[in-house]
XYZ file of C-alpha atoms in Angstrom:
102
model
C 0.000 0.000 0.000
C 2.794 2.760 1.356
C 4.464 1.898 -1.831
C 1.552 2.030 -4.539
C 0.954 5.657 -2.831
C 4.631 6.699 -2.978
C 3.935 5.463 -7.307
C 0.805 8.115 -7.071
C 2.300 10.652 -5.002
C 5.247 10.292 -7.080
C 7.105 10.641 -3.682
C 9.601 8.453 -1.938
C 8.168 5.179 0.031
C 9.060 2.548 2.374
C 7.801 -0.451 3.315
C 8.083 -1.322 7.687
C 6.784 -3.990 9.237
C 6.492 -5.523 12.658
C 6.349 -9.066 11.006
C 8.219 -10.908 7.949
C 5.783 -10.792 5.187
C 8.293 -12.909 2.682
C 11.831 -14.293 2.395
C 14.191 -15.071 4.852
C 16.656 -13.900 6.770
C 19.284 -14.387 9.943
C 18.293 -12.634 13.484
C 20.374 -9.610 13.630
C 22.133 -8.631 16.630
C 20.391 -7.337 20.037
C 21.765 -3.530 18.820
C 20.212 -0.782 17.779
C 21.119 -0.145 14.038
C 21.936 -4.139 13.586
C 20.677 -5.420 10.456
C 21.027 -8.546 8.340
C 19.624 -9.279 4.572
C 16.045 -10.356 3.647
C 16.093 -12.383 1.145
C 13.599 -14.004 -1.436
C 14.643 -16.269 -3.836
C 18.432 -15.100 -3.207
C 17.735 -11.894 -3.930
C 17.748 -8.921 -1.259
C 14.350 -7.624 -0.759
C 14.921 -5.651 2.254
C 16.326 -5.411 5.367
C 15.618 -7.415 8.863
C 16.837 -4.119 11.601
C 16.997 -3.674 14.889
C 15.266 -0.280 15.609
C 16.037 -0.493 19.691
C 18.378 -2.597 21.857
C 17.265 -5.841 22.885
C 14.148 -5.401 21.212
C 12.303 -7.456 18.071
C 13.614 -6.072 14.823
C 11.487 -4.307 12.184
C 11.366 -5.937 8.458
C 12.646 -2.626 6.371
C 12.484 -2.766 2.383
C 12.170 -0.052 -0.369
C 9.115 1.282 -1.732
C 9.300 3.786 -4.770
C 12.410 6.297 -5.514
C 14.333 4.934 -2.126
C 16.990 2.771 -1.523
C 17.284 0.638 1.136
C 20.006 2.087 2.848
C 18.080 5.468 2.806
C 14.835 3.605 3.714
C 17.087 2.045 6.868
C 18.140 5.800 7.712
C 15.046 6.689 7.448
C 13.448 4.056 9.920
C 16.328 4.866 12.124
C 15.677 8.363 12.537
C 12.036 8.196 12.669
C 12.246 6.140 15.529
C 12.591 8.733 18.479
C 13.698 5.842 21.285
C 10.435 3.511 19.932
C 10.679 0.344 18.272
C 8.443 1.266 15.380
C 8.720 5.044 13.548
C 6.723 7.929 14.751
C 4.343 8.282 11.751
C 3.737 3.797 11.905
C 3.769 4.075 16.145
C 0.904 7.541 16.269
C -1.230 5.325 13.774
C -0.961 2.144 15.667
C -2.188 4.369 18.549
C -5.160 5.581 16.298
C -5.794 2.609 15.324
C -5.913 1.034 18.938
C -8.091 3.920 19.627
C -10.818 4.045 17.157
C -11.702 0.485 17.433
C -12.432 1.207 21.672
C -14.431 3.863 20.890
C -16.354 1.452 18.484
């Protein structure tokens, strides 16, 4: 979805998530900035990073007009001492909070 929008928006994307979707990878180490190569079909799709010490890593890949190395900055900066980046952790919080009010 985040990178069909970046194609429409003809702006730069990236794909985070709290769970691998595809490929596979090794566990990175418990650091933050630690990363190791996803990988589908022995190609690199992404990245498997640590976001936070001793926490579960993040699954990190490009969307449109980003690399992965800018979309792993990117995640890194965003991240403000949370696992997950401030625009992905405020609508996780949304989220939680529209479906109580339901």
């Amino acid at each position: 979805m985040t990178a069909h929008l970046g194609v429409l928006l003809d702006k730069p994307s990236i794909g985070c998530a709290k769970s691998r979707l595809v490929g596979e990878f090794k566990e990175p180490k418990q650091k933050r900035g630690a990363m190791r190569t996803l990988s589908l079909h022995r190609k690199k799709v992404g990245v498997v990073l640590r976001t936070k010490d001793n926490t579960k890593p993040l699954f990190v890949s490009p969307g449109h007009r980003i690399t992965v190395e800018t979309a792993v900055k990117r995640v890194l900066e965003a991240g403000r001492g949370y696992r997950l980046p401030e625009p992905t952790r405020l609508a996780h919080h949304e989220a939680a909070r529209a479906k109580r009010a339901r």
